[in-house]
Amino acid sequence: MNCEFKILWVEDDLHWFKGQSRNVKSFLEKHCLSADITYKNGSPEEVIDYSGNFYDLIIMDYGLSDVKTGSDIIKDIRDNNVLTDVLFYSSQIDVAISSLSPRLDGIYYSSRKNEEFRPKLEALIKKIIKRSEDLIHLRGFVLDYSSDFEIRIRILLNDIWRKVDDDKKQYLEKKVFKLLEGIIQCGERNKRKIEKRVEDEGIPLFKSALEYDHMLSHSDRLYLLNKCIELLNDKFDPKARNEYENFKSYYENDISCYRNALGHRKTEESSILVKGQVIPIDENLHQLMRKNLLHYNKLIYDMEEIVKKL
């Protein structure tokens, strides 16, 4: 589990599923998680892959059809060594449970009655979330998302360069030149390589600097993205314009400082140091990071869509 909670839901009553899945999505949003629900109707001809452990939870109607019952499904799960928690439900749950032998660990049962089903499902989801809230898991998904953002931002910069007119390209060239003048850590050797490439092959400084992995830091690319956003200011939703205009400072405050802090903590430690403040590694921090990562994922996605239309 990262910022998405993945559910496989097998139910032959689509209307009932839609109502219950809305409740689940709303509950997950309170925990700053996005619901990723795969729906299957459990028909005999439908193939359901139980191999691997791709889901955080499997929710399943026990009496799907005369051909395949909960007992058959439990056998499939057992044969595939699935470790995912499973919630079985039935309108006649006592009869269903008594027919299951032997029992499996990680299998939970409920009736279809809303007053039992909903609290039991929410308690199980909360248990799964709580189980994942440790430093290793937190560091893992923060680094995964951050790495993805960095790759997408680099691609965005290249796409913007490709689509803007010559006047805007000249403006960006000046910004990169000014940026590189102040970068001592890039080293003279790399600097000469870029200058030679610009002179001999006519590759613009902007593109050359982006293509060298160690020439620009992620913070430098965020600076260039801010300059690109200035050029495309009229393309953004006025309500979100402030966030885009200050994207670099907001991103570094909401993502980068936490990523850096998490990268310098040992497994057994119970807090991180962010901007001189000690922050416990607890439910609140997990929720904050999930919320921030989902938010910036959407902001970057919106930019990608805007650039596609240029």
PDB file of C-alpha atoms in Angstrom:
ATOM      1  CA  MET A   1       0.000   0.000   0.000  1.00  0.00           C
ATOM      2  CA  ASN A   2       1.261   3.473  -0.863  1.00  0.00           C
ATOM      3  CA  CYS A   3      -1.193   6.336  -1.456  1.00  0.00           C
ATOM      4  CA  GLU A   4      -3.679   3.956  -3.058  1.00  0.00           C
ATOM      5  CA  PHE A   5      -5.601   1.234  -1.270  1.00  0.00           C
ATOM      6  CA  LYS A   6      -6.101  -1.599  -3.769  1.00  0.00           C
ATOM      7  CA  ILE A   7      -9.209  -3.750  -3.405  1.00  0.00           C
ATOM      8  CA  LEU A   8     -10.462  -6.738  -5.367  1.00  0.00           C
ATOM      9  CA  TRP A   9     -14.236  -6.858  -4.893  1.00  0.00           C
ATOM     10  CA  VAL A  10     -16.222  -9.856  -6.146  1.00  0.00           C
ATOM     11  CA  GLU A  11     -20.007  -9.334  -6.066  1.00  0.00           C
ATOM     12  CA  ASP A  12     -22.782 -10.265  -8.509  1.00  0.00           C
ATOM     13  CA  ASP A  13     -25.183  -7.493  -7.411  1.00  0.00           C
ATOM     14  CA  LEU A  14     -23.819  -4.382  -9.158  1.00  0.00           C
ATOM     15  CA  HIS A  15     -26.295  -2.013  -7.475  1.00  0.00           C
ATOM     16  CA  TRP A  16     -25.292  -3.221  -3.992  1.00  0.00           C
ATOM     17  CA  PHE A  17     -21.613  -2.994  -4.903  1.00  0.00           C
ATOM     18  CA  LYS A  18     -21.920   0.617  -6.106  1.00  0.00           C
ATOM     19  CA  GLY A  19     -23.562   1.735  -2.874  1.00  0.00           C
ATOM     20  CA  GLN A  20     -21.051  -0.017  -0.625  1.00  0.00           C
ATOM     21  CA  SER A  21     -18.010   1.015  -2.686  1.00  0.00           C
ATOM     22  CA  ARG A  22     -18.999   4.687  -2.349  1.00  0.00           C
ATOM     23  CA  ASN A  23     -18.899   4.240   1.430  1.00  0.00           C
ATOM     24  CA  VAL A  24     -15.459   2.619   1.180  1.00  0.00           C
ATOM     25  CA  LYS A  25     -14.067   5.429  -0.989  1.00  0.00           C
ATOM     26  CA  SER A  26     -15.362   8.022   1.444  1.00  0.00           C
ATOM     27  CA  PHE A  27     -13.828   6.152   4.402  1.00  0.00           C
ATOM     28  CA  LEU A  28     -10.442   5.841   2.665  1.00  0.00           C
ATOM     29  CA  GLU A  29     -10.436   9.566   1.822  1.00  0.00           C
ATOM     30  CA  LYS A  30     -10.601  10.298   5.566  1.00  0.00           C
ATOM     31  CA  HIS A  31      -7.298   8.421   5.841  1.00  0.00           C
ATOM     32  CA  CYS A  32      -5.836  10.386   2.884  1.00  0.00           C
ATOM     33  CA  LEU A  33      -5.921   7.321   0.639  1.00  0.00           C
ATOM     34  CA  SER A  34      -7.206   6.939  -2.886  1.00  0.00           C
ATOM     35  CA  ALA A  35      -9.388   3.859  -3.510  1.00  0.00           C
ATOM     36  CA  ASP A  36      -8.345   1.615  -6.401  1.00  0.00           C
ATOM     37  CA  ILE A  37     -11.177  -0.933  -6.637  1.00  0.00           C
ATOM     38  CA  THR A  38     -11.203  -3.780  -9.160  1.00  0.00           C
ATOM     39  CA  TYR A  39     -14.764  -5.047  -9.587  1.00  0.00           C
ATOM     40  CA  LYS A  40     -15.571  -8.625 -10.653  1.00  0.00           C
ATOM     41  CA  ASN A  41     -19.078 -10.054 -10.898  1.00  0.00           C
ATOM     42  CA  GLY A  42     -17.993 -13.614 -10.091  1.00  0.00           C
ATOM     43  CA  SER A  43     -19.682 -15.195 -13.124  1.00  0.00           C
ATOM     44  CA  PRO A  44     -18.437 -18.716 -14.028  1.00  0.00           C
ATOM     45  CA  GLU A  45     -16.834 -17.496 -17.269  1.00  0.00           C
ATOM     46  CA  GLU A  46     -14.991 -14.634 -15.567  1.00  0.00           C
ATOM     47  CA  VAL A  47     -11.345 -15.352 -14.816  1.00  0.00           C
ATOM     48  CA  ILE A  48     -10.157 -13.968 -11.465  1.00  0.00           C
ATOM     49  CA  ASP A  49      -6.416 -13.994 -10.887  1.00  0.00           C
ATOM     50  CA  TYR A  50      -5.649 -14.749  -7.252  1.00  0.00           C
ATOM     51  CA  SER A  51      -1.959 -15.321  -7.851  1.00  0.00           C
ATOM     52  CA  GLY A  52       0.494 -12.913  -6.251  1.00  0.00           C
ATOM     53  CA  ASN A  53      -0.438 -10.357  -3.630  1.00  0.00           C
ATOM     54  CA  PHE A  54      -1.409  -7.326  -5.682  1.00  0.00           C
ATOM     55  CA  TYR A  55      -4.262  -6.174  -3.469  1.00  0.00           C
ATOM     56  CA  ASP A  56      -4.440  -4.754   0.037  1.00  0.00           C
ATOM     57  CA  LEU A  57      -7.826  -6.413   0.594  1.00  0.00           C
ATOM     58  CA  ILE A  58     -10.150  -8.902  -1.123  1.00  0.00           C
ATOM     59  CA  ILE A  59     -13.882  -8.438  -0.463  1.00  0.00           C
ATOM     60  CA  MET A  60     -16.088 -11.279  -1.632  1.00  0.00           C
ATOM     61  CA  ASP A  61     -19.679 -12.464  -1.646  1.00  0.00           C
ATOM     62  CA  TYR A  62     -19.702 -16.058  -0.438  1.00  0.00           C
ATOM     63  CA  GLY A  63     -22.600 -17.285  -2.573  1.00  0.00           C
ATOM     64  CA  LEU A  64     -21.688 -16.054  -6.042  1.00  0.00           C
ATOM     65  CA  SER A  65     -23.280 -18.796  -8.139  1.00  0.00           C
ATOM     66  CA  ASP A  66     -24.205 -22.457  -8.161  1.00  0.00           C
ATOM     67  CA  VAL A  67     -20.983 -23.162 -10.058  1.00  0.00           C
ATOM     68  CA  LYS A  68     -18.432 -21.384  -7.842  1.00  0.00           C
ATOM     69  CA  THR A  69     -18.998 -20.903  -4.116  1.00  0.00           C
ATOM     70  CA  GLY A  70     -16.935 -19.420  -1.318  1.00  0.00           C
ATOM     71  CA  SER A  71     -15.441 -22.848  -0.608  1.00  0.00           C
ATOM     72  CA  ASP A  72     -14.111 -23.043  -4.161  1.00  0.00           C
ATOM     73  CA  ILE A  73     -12.686 -19.536  -3.921  1.00  0.00           C
ATOM     74  CA  ILE A  74     -10.969 -20.279  -0.607  1.00  0.00           C
ATOM     75  CA  LYS A  75      -9.341 -23.291  -2.277  1.00  0.00           C
ATOM     76  CA  ASP A  76      -8.110 -21.051  -5.119  1.00  0.00           C
ATOM     77  CA  ILE A  77      -6.687 -18.595  -2.613  1.00  0.00           C
ATOM     78  CA  ARG A  78      -5.006 -21.347  -0.614  1.00  0.00           C
ATOM     79  CA  ASP A  79      -3.514 -22.954  -3.730  1.00  0.00           C
ATOM     80  CA  ASN A  80      -2.007 -19.633  -4.820  1.00  0.00           C
ATOM     81  CA  ASN A  81      -0.510 -18.802  -1.404  1.00  0.00           C
ATOM     82  CA  VAL A  82      -2.291 -15.460  -1.298  1.00  0.00           C
ATOM     83  CA  LEU A  83      -1.417 -13.557   1.900  1.00  0.00           C
ATOM     84  CA  THR A  84      -3.929 -10.744   1.369  1.00  0.00           C
ATOM     85  CA  ASP A  85      -6.665 -10.319   3.984  1.00  0.00           C
ATOM     86  CA  VAL A  86     -10.065 -11.495   2.734  1.00  0.00           C
ATOM     87  CA  LEU A  87     -13.522 -10.434   3.915  1.00  0.00           C
ATOM     88  CA  PHE A  88     -16.292 -12.909   3.039  1.00  0.00           C
ATOM     89  CA  TYR A  89     -19.906 -11.845   3.465  1.00  0.00           C
ATOM     90  CA  SER A  90     -23.223 -13.584   3.000  1.00  0.00           C
ATOM     91  CA  SER A  91     -26.882 -13.132   3.845  1.00  0.00           C
ATOM     92  CA  GLN A  92     -26.571 -16.524   5.572  1.00  0.00           C
ATOM     93  CA  ILE A  93     -23.098 -16.114   7.016  1.00  0.00           C
ATOM     94  CA  ASP A  94     -23.490 -18.697   9.825  1.00  0.00           C
ATOM     95  CA  VAL A  95     -24.344 -21.432   7.315  1.00  0.00           C
ATOM     96  CA  ALA A  96     -21.488 -20.323   5.058  1.00  0.00           C
ATOM     97  CA  ILE A  97     -18.908 -20.368   7.854  1.00  0.00           C
ATOM     98  CA  SER A  98     -19.976 -23.800   9.096  1.00  0.00           C
ATOM     99  CA  SER A  99     -19.305 -25.235   5.630  1.00  0.00           C
ATOM    100  CA  LEU A 100     -15.701 -23.988   5.561  1.00  0.00           C
ATOM    101  CA  SER A 101     -13.071 -26.434   6.704  1.00  0.00           C
ATOM    102  CA  PRO A 102     -10.274 -25.982   7.445  1.00  0.00           C
ATOM    103  CA  ARG A 103     -10.222 -22.249   8.221  1.00  0.00           C
ATOM    104  CA  LEU A 104      -7.535 -19.923   6.852  1.00  0.00           C
ATOM    105  CA  ASP A 105      -5.614 -17.163   8.586  1.00  0.00           C
ATOM    106  CA  GLY A 106      -6.473 -13.684   7.352  1.00  0.00           C
ATOM    107  CA  ILE A 107     -10.069 -14.631   6.449  1.00  0.00           C
ATOM    108  CA  TYR A 108     -12.828 -12.503   7.993  1.00  0.00           C
ATOM    109  CA  TYR A 109     -16.600 -12.976   7.829  1.00  0.00           C
ATOM    110  CA  SER A 110     -19.652 -10.731   7.918  1.00  0.00           C
ATOM    111  CA  SER A 111     -23.338 -10.732   7.085  1.00  0.00           C
ATOM    112  CA  ARG A 112     -24.622  -8.455   4.306  1.00  0.00           C
ATOM    113  CA  LYS A 113     -26.557  -6.370   6.816  1.00  0.00           C
ATOM    114  CA  ASN A 114     -25.240  -2.820   6.627  1.00  0.00           C
ATOM    115  CA  GLU A 115     -25.119  -2.423  10.416  1.00  0.00           C
ATOM    116  CA  GLU A 116     -22.615  -5.322  10.573  1.00  0.00           C
ATOM    117  CA  PHE A 117     -20.908  -5.210   7.179  1.00  0.00           C
ATOM    118  CA  ARG A 118     -19.866  -1.571   7.156  1.00  0.00           C
ATOM    119  CA  PRO A 119     -18.301  -1.373  10.670  1.00  0.00           C
ATOM    120  CA  LYS A 120     -16.529  -4.694  10.169  1.00  0.00           C
ATOM    121  CA  LEU A 121     -15.134  -3.654   6.783  1.00  0.00           C
ATOM    122  CA  GLU A 122     -13.989  -0.263   8.087  1.00  0.00           C
ATOM    123  CA  ALA A 123     -12.320  -1.862  11.117  1.00  0.00           C
ATOM    124  CA  LEU A 124     -10.469  -4.297   8.834  1.00  0.00           C
ATOM    125  CA  ILE A 125      -9.321  -1.522   6.500  1.00  0.00           C
ATOM    126  CA  LYS A 126      -8.111   0.515   9.484  1.00  0.00           C
ATOM    127  CA  LYS A 127      -6.190  -2.509  10.771  1.00  0.00           C
ATOM    128  CA  ILE A 128      -4.473  -2.978   7.372  1.00  0.00           C
ATOM    129  CA  ILE A 129      -3.578   0.727   7.215  1.00  0.00           C
ATOM    130  CA  LYS A 130      -2.222   0.709  10.774  1.00  0.00           C
ATOM    131  CA  ARG A 131      -0.099  -2.355  10.023  1.00  0.00           C
ATOM    132  CA  SER A 132       1.680  -0.475   7.234  1.00  0.00           C
ATOM    133  CA  GLU A 133       2.428   2.705   9.169  1.00  0.00           C
ATOM    134  CA  ASP A 134       6.111   2.358   9.985  1.00  0.00           C
ATOM    135  CA  LEU A 135       9.296   4.129   8.909  1.00  0.00           C
ATOM    136  CA  ILE A 136      10.310   1.582   6.250  1.00  0.00           C
ATOM    137  CA  HIS A 137       6.938   1.718   4.513  1.00  0.00           C
ATOM    138  CA  LEU A 138       6.711   5.498   4.786  1.00  0.00           C
ATOM    139  CA  ARG A 139      10.190   6.022   3.390  1.00  0.00           C
ATOM    140  CA  GLY A 140       9.480   3.549   0.589  1.00  0.00           C
ATOM    141  CA  PHE A 141       6.374   5.182  -0.807  1.00  0.00           C
ATOM    142  CA  VAL A 142       7.661   8.751  -0.317  1.00  0.00           C
ATOM    143  CA  LEU A 143      10.831   7.906  -2.271  1.00  0.00           C
ATOM    144  CA  ASP A 144       8.821   6.067  -4.956  1.00  0.00           C
ATOM    145  CA  TYR A 145       6.486   8.990  -5.546  1.00  0.00           C
ATOM    146  CA  SER A 146       9.296  11.560  -5.341  1.00  0.00           C
ATOM    147  CA  SER A 147      11.363   9.691  -7.932  1.00  0.00           C
ATOM    148  CA  ASP A 148       8.336   9.495 -10.209  1.00  0.00           C
ATOM    149  CA  PHE A 149       7.740  13.245  -9.818  1.00  0.00           C
ATOM    150  CA  GLU A 150      11.369  14.032 -10.665  1.00  0.00           C
ATOM    151  CA  ILE A 151      11.225  11.988 -13.874  1.00  0.00           C
ATOM    152  CA  ARG A 152       7.929  13.552 -14.917  1.00  0.00           C
ATOM    153  CA  ILE A 153       9.177  17.085 -14.215  1.00  0.00           C
ATOM    154  CA  ARG A 154      12.223  16.495 -16.419  1.00  0.00           C
ATOM    155  CA  ILE A 155       9.961  15.200 -19.216  1.00  0.00           C
ATOM    156  CA  LEU A 156       7.661  18.202 -18.717  1.00  0.00           C
ATOM    157  CA  LEU A 157      10.558  20.622 -19.153  1.00  0.00           C
ATOM    158  CA  ASN A 158      11.606  18.939 -22.401  1.00  0.00           C
ATOM    159  CA  ASP A 159       8.007  18.927 -23.687  1.00  0.00           C
ATOM    160  CA  ILE A 160       7.539  22.607 -22.851  1.00  0.00           C
ATOM    161  CA  TRP A 161      10.789  23.506 -24.626  1.00  0.00           C
ATOM    162  CA  ARG A 162       9.657  21.612 -27.701  1.00  0.00           C
ATOM    163  CA  LYS A 163       6.320  23.458 -27.882  1.00  0.00           C
ATOM    164  CA  VAL A 164       7.082  27.094 -27.025  1.00  0.00           C
ATOM    165  CA  ASP A 165       8.011  29.717 -29.637  1.00  0.00           C
ATOM    166  CA  ASP A 166      11.501  31.128 -30.274  1.00  0.00           C
ATOM    167  CA  ASP A 167      11.052  34.171 -28.017  1.00  0.00           C
ATOM    168  CA  LYS A 168      10.170  31.943 -25.089  1.00  0.00           C
ATOM    169  CA  LYS A 169      13.087  29.631 -25.909  1.00  0.00           C
ATOM    170  CA  GLN A 170      15.453  32.617 -25.763  1.00  0.00           C
ATOM    171  CA  TYR A 171      14.042  33.575 -22.371  1.00  0.00           C
ATOM    172  CA  LEU A 172      14.609  30.031 -21.049  1.00  0.00           C
ATOM    173  CA  GLU A 173      18.146  29.921 -22.475  1.00  0.00           C
ATOM    174  CA  LYS A 174      19.007  33.047 -20.482  1.00  0.00           C
ATOM    175  CA  LYS A 175      17.564  31.535 -17.327  1.00  0.00           C
ATOM    176  CA  VAL A 176      19.623  28.339 -17.730  1.00  0.00           C
ATOM    177  CA  PHE A 177      22.792  30.337 -18.477  1.00  0.00           C
ATOM    178  CA  LYS A 178      22.288  32.407 -15.341  1.00  0.00           C
ATOM    179  CA  LEU A 179      21.572  29.253 -13.336  1.00  0.00           C
ATOM    180  CA  LEU A 180      24.703  27.462 -14.566  1.00  0.00           C
ATOM    181  CA  GLU A 181      26.878  30.483 -13.808  1.00  0.00           C
ATOM    182  CA  GLY A 182      26.054  30.012 -10.140  1.00  0.00           C
ATOM    183  CA  ILE A 183      26.480  26.230 -10.039  1.00  0.00           C
ATOM    184  CA  ILE A 184      30.005  25.566  -8.810  1.00  0.00           C
ATOM    185  CA  GLN A 185      29.370  21.882  -8.121  1.00  0.00           C
ATOM    186  CA  CYS A 186      28.715  21.112 -11.774  1.00  0.00           C
ATOM    187  CA  GLY A 187      32.488  21.126 -12.380  1.00  0.00           C
ATOM    188  CA  GLU A 188      34.486  22.643 -15.207  1.00  0.00           C
ATOM    189  CA  ARG A 189      34.695  19.340 -17.089  1.00  0.00           C
ATOM    190  CA  ASN A 190      30.921  18.994 -17.402  1.00  0.00           C
ATOM    191  CA  LYS A 191      30.606  22.664 -18.192  1.00  0.00           C
ATOM    192  CA  ARG A 192      33.083  22.365 -21.076  1.00  0.00           C
ATOM    193  CA  LYS A 193      31.212  19.305 -22.410  1.00  0.00           C
ATOM    194  CA  ILE A 194      27.985  21.263 -22.532  1.00  0.00           C
ATOM    195  CA  GLU A 195      29.605  24.311 -24.094  1.00  0.00           C
ATOM    196  CA  LYS A 196      31.210  22.092 -26.776  1.00  0.00           C
ATOM    197  CA  ARG A 197      27.892  20.410 -27.493  1.00  0.00           C
ATOM    198  CA  VAL A 198      26.176  23.776 -27.853  1.00  0.00           C
ATOM    199  CA  GLU A 199      28.918  25.063 -30.203  1.00  0.00           C
ATOM    200  CA  ASP A 200      29.558  21.931 -32.301  1.00  0.00           C
ATOM    201  CA  GLU A 201      26.096  20.380 -32.530  1.00  0.00           C
ATOM    202  CA  GLY A 202      23.882  23.400 -31.999  1.00  0.00           C
ATOM    203  CA  ILE A 203      22.064  21.688 -29.104  1.00  0.00           C
ATOM    204  CA  PRO A 204      20.415  24.433 -27.008  1.00  0.00           C
ATOM    205  CA  LEU A 205      21.845  25.052 -23.546  1.00  0.00           C
ATOM    206  CA  PHE A 206      18.444  24.318 -21.976  1.00  0.00           C
ATOM    207  CA  LYS A 207      18.259  20.810 -23.458  1.00  0.00           C
ATOM    208  CA  SER A 208      21.964  20.083 -22.903  1.00  0.00           C
ATOM    209  CA  ALA A 209      21.764  20.987 -19.212  1.00  0.00           C
ATOM    210  CA  LEU A 210      18.661  18.823 -18.726  1.00  0.00           C
ATOM    211  CA  GLU A 211      20.286  15.780 -20.320  1.00  0.00           C
ATOM    212  CA  TYR A 212      23.310  15.748 -18.006  1.00  0.00           C
ATOM    213  CA  ASP A 213      22.251  13.912 -14.855  1.00  0.00           C
ATOM    214  CA  HIS A 214      24.648  15.687 -12.509  1.00  0.00           C
ATOM    215  CA  MET A 215      24.533  19.165 -13.997  1.00  0.00           C
ATOM    216  CA  LEU A 216      21.237  20.321 -12.517  1.00  0.00           C
ATOM    217  CA  SER A 217      19.810  19.350  -9.138  1.00  0.00           C
ATOM    218  CA  HIS A 218      16.105  18.649  -8.723  1.00  0.00           C
ATOM    219  CA  SER A 219      15.824  22.078  -7.090  1.00  0.00           C
ATOM    220  CA  ASP A 220      17.354  23.625 -10.251  1.00  0.00           C
ATOM    221  CA  ARG A 221      14.775  21.842 -12.412  1.00  0.00           C
ATOM    222  CA  LEU A 222      11.999  23.094 -10.155  1.00  0.00           C
ATOM    223  CA  TYR A 223      13.385  26.621 -10.672  1.00  0.00           C
ATOM    224  CA  LEU A 224      13.238  26.127 -14.452  1.00  0.00           C
ATOM    225  CA  LEU A 225       9.729  24.695 -14.195  1.00  0.00           C
ATOM    226  CA  ASN A 226       8.678  27.851 -12.331  1.00  0.00           C
ATOM    227  CA  LYS A 227      10.074  29.920 -15.200  1.00  0.00           C
ATOM    228  CA  CYS A 228       8.137  27.792 -17.681  1.00  0.00           C
ATOM    229  CA  ILE A 229       4.977  28.259 -15.612  1.00  0.00           C
ATOM    230  CA  GLU A 230       5.489  32.037 -15.798  1.00  0.00           C
ATOM    231  CA  LEU A 231       5.470  31.776 -19.583  1.00  0.00           C
ATOM    232  CA  LEU A 232       2.301  29.670 -19.608  1.00  0.00           C
ATOM    233  CA  ASN A 233       0.530  31.512 -16.815  1.00  0.00           C
ATOM    234  CA  ASP A 234      -2.664  32.155 -18.773  1.00  0.00           C
ATOM    235  CA  LYS A 235      -3.140  28.415 -19.405  1.00  0.00           C
ATOM    236  CA  PHE A 236      -3.693  27.555 -15.744  1.00  0.00           C
ATOM    237  CA  ASP A 237      -6.912  27.554 -13.762  1.00  0.00           C
ATOM    238  CA  PRO A 238      -7.015  30.972 -11.999  1.00  0.00           C
ATOM    239  CA  LYS A 239      -8.074  29.246  -8.755  1.00  0.00           C
ATOM    240  CA  ALA A 240      -4.869  27.176  -8.720  1.00  0.00           C
ATOM    241  CA  ARG A 241      -2.572  29.817 -10.228  1.00  0.00           C
ATOM    242  CA  ASN A 242      -0.941  30.756  -6.917  1.00  0.00           C
ATOM    243  CA  GLU A 243       0.055  27.120  -6.324  1.00  0.00           C
ATOM    244  CA  TYR A 244       1.624  26.867  -9.753  1.00  0.00           C
ATOM    245  CA  GLU A 245       3.371  30.238  -9.583  1.00  0.00           C
ATOM    246  CA  ASN A 246       4.986  29.162  -6.299  1.00  0.00           C
ATOM    247  CA  PHE A 247       5.329  25.510  -7.245  1.00  0.00           C
ATOM    248  CA  LYS A 248       9.031  25.243  -6.365  1.00  0.00           C
ATOM    249  CA  SER A 249       8.764  26.629  -2.831  1.00  0.00           C
ATOM    250  CA  TYR A 250       5.564  24.710  -2.058  1.00  0.00           C
ATOM    251  CA  TYR A 251       6.968  21.447  -3.436  1.00  0.00           C
ATOM    252  CA  GLU A 252      10.205  21.753  -1.467  1.00  0.00           C
ATOM    253  CA  ASN A 253       8.264  22.565   1.695  1.00  0.00           C
ATOM    254  CA  ASP A 254       5.676  19.773   1.289  1.00  0.00           C
ATOM    255  CA  ILE A 255       7.716  16.994  -0.351  1.00  0.00           C
ATOM    256  CA  SER A 256      11.486  17.530  -0.607  1.00  0.00           C
ATOM    257  CA  CYS A 257      12.211  18.356   3.028  1.00  0.00           C
ATOM    258  CA  TYR A 258      10.330  15.242   4.198  1.00  0.00           C
ATOM    259  CA  ARG A 259      11.998  13.040   1.608  1.00  0.00           C
ATOM    260  CA  ASN A 260      15.438  14.232   2.703  1.00  0.00           C
ATOM    261  CA  ALA A 261      14.597  13.775   6.393  1.00  0.00           C
ATOM    262  CA  LEU A 262      13.290  10.231   5.852  1.00  0.00           C
ATOM    263  CA  GLY A 263      16.413   9.320   3.905  1.00  0.00           C
ATOM    264  CA  HIS A 264      18.593  10.066   6.932  1.00  0.00           C
ATOM    265  CA  ARG A 265      16.775   8.037   9.558  1.00  0.00           C
ATOM    266  CA  LYS A 266      17.597   4.532  10.805  1.00  0.00           C
ATOM    267  CA  THR A 267      14.930   1.838  10.893  1.00  0.00           C
ATOM    268  CA  GLU A 268      14.553   1.843  14.664  1.00  0.00           C
ATOM    269  CA  GLU A 269      14.080   5.621  14.966  1.00  0.00           C
ATOM    270  CA  SER A 270      10.619   6.959  15.774  1.00  0.00           C
ATOM    271  CA  SER A 271      10.855  10.563  14.541  1.00  0.00           C
ATOM    272  CA  ILE A 272      12.306  12.741  11.776  1.00  0.00           C
ATOM    273  CA  LEU A 273      13.806  16.225  11.863  1.00  0.00           C
ATOM    274  CA  VAL A 274      12.159  18.675   9.435  1.00  0.00           C
ATOM    275  CA  LYS A 275      13.242  22.323   9.390  1.00  0.00           C
ATOM    276  CA  GLY A 276      14.504  22.035  12.956  1.00  0.00           C
ATOM    277  CA  GLN A 277      11.279  20.452  14.195  1.00  0.00           C
ATOM    278  CA  VAL A 278      11.059  16.902  15.578  1.00  0.00           C
ATOM    279  CA  ILE A 279       8.090  15.114  13.975  1.00  0.00           C
ATOM    280  CA  PRO A 280       6.916  11.702  15.261  1.00  0.00           C
ATOM    281  CA  ILE A 281       6.588   8.908  12.700  1.00  0.00           C
ATOM    282  CA  ASP A 282       2.938   8.155  13.415  1.00  0.00           C
ATOM    283  CA  GLU A 283      -0.502   8.036  11.812  1.00  0.00           C
ATOM    284  CA  ASN A 284      -0.557  11.830  11.407  1.00  0.00           C
ATOM    285  CA  LEU A 285       2.699  11.890   9.446  1.00  0.00           C
ATOM    286  CA  HIS A 286       1.587   9.008   7.206  1.00  0.00           C
ATOM    287  CA  GLN A 287      -1.681  10.806   6.472  1.00  0.00           C
ATOM    288  CA  LEU A 288       0.117  14.103   5.816  1.00  0.00           C
ATOM    289  CA  MET A 289       2.498  12.493   3.329  1.00  0.00           C
ATOM    290  CA  ARG A 290      -0.269  10.569   1.549  1.00  0.00           C
ATOM    291  CA  LYS A 291      -2.273  13.798   1.267  1.00  0.00           C
ATOM    292  CA  ASN A 292       0.719  15.791  -0.048  1.00  0.00           C
ATOM    293  CA  LEU A 293       1.801  13.127  -2.533  1.00  0.00           C
ATOM    294  CA  LEU A 294      -1.689  12.715  -3.974  1.00  0.00           C
ATOM    295  CA  HIS A 295      -2.004  16.497  -4.246  1.00  0.00           C
ATOM    296  CA  TYR A 296       1.267  16.971  -6.140  1.00  0.00           C
ATOM    297  CA  ASN A 297       0.542  13.963  -8.301  1.00  0.00           C
ATOM    298  CA  LYS A 298      -2.604  15.789  -9.451  1.00  0.00           C
ATOM    299  CA  LEU A 299      -0.827  19.141  -9.903  1.00  0.00           C
ATOM    300  CA  ILE A 300       1.842  17.543 -12.098  1.00  0.00           C
ATOM    301  CA  TYR A 301      -0.806  15.576 -14.019  1.00  0.00           C
ATOM    302  CA  ASP A 302      -2.717  18.833 -14.693  1.00  0.00           C
ATOM    303  CA  MET A 303       0.480  20.426 -16.006  1.00  0.00           C
ATOM    304  CA  GLU A 304       1.088  17.433 -18.259  1.00  0.00           C
ATOM    305  CA  GLU A 305      -2.415  17.794 -19.686  1.00  0.00           C
ATOM    306  CA  ILE A 306      -1.957  21.546 -20.264  1.00  0.00           C
ATOM    307  CA  VAL A 307       1.352  20.988 -22.077  1.00  0.00           C
ATOM    308  CA  LYS A 308      -0.219  18.275 -24.296  1.00  0.00           C
ATOM    309  CA  LYS A 309      -2.679  20.880 -25.583  1.00  0.00           C
ATOM    310  CA  LEU A 310      -0.070  23.528 -26.428  1.00  0.00           C
TER     311      LEU A 310
END
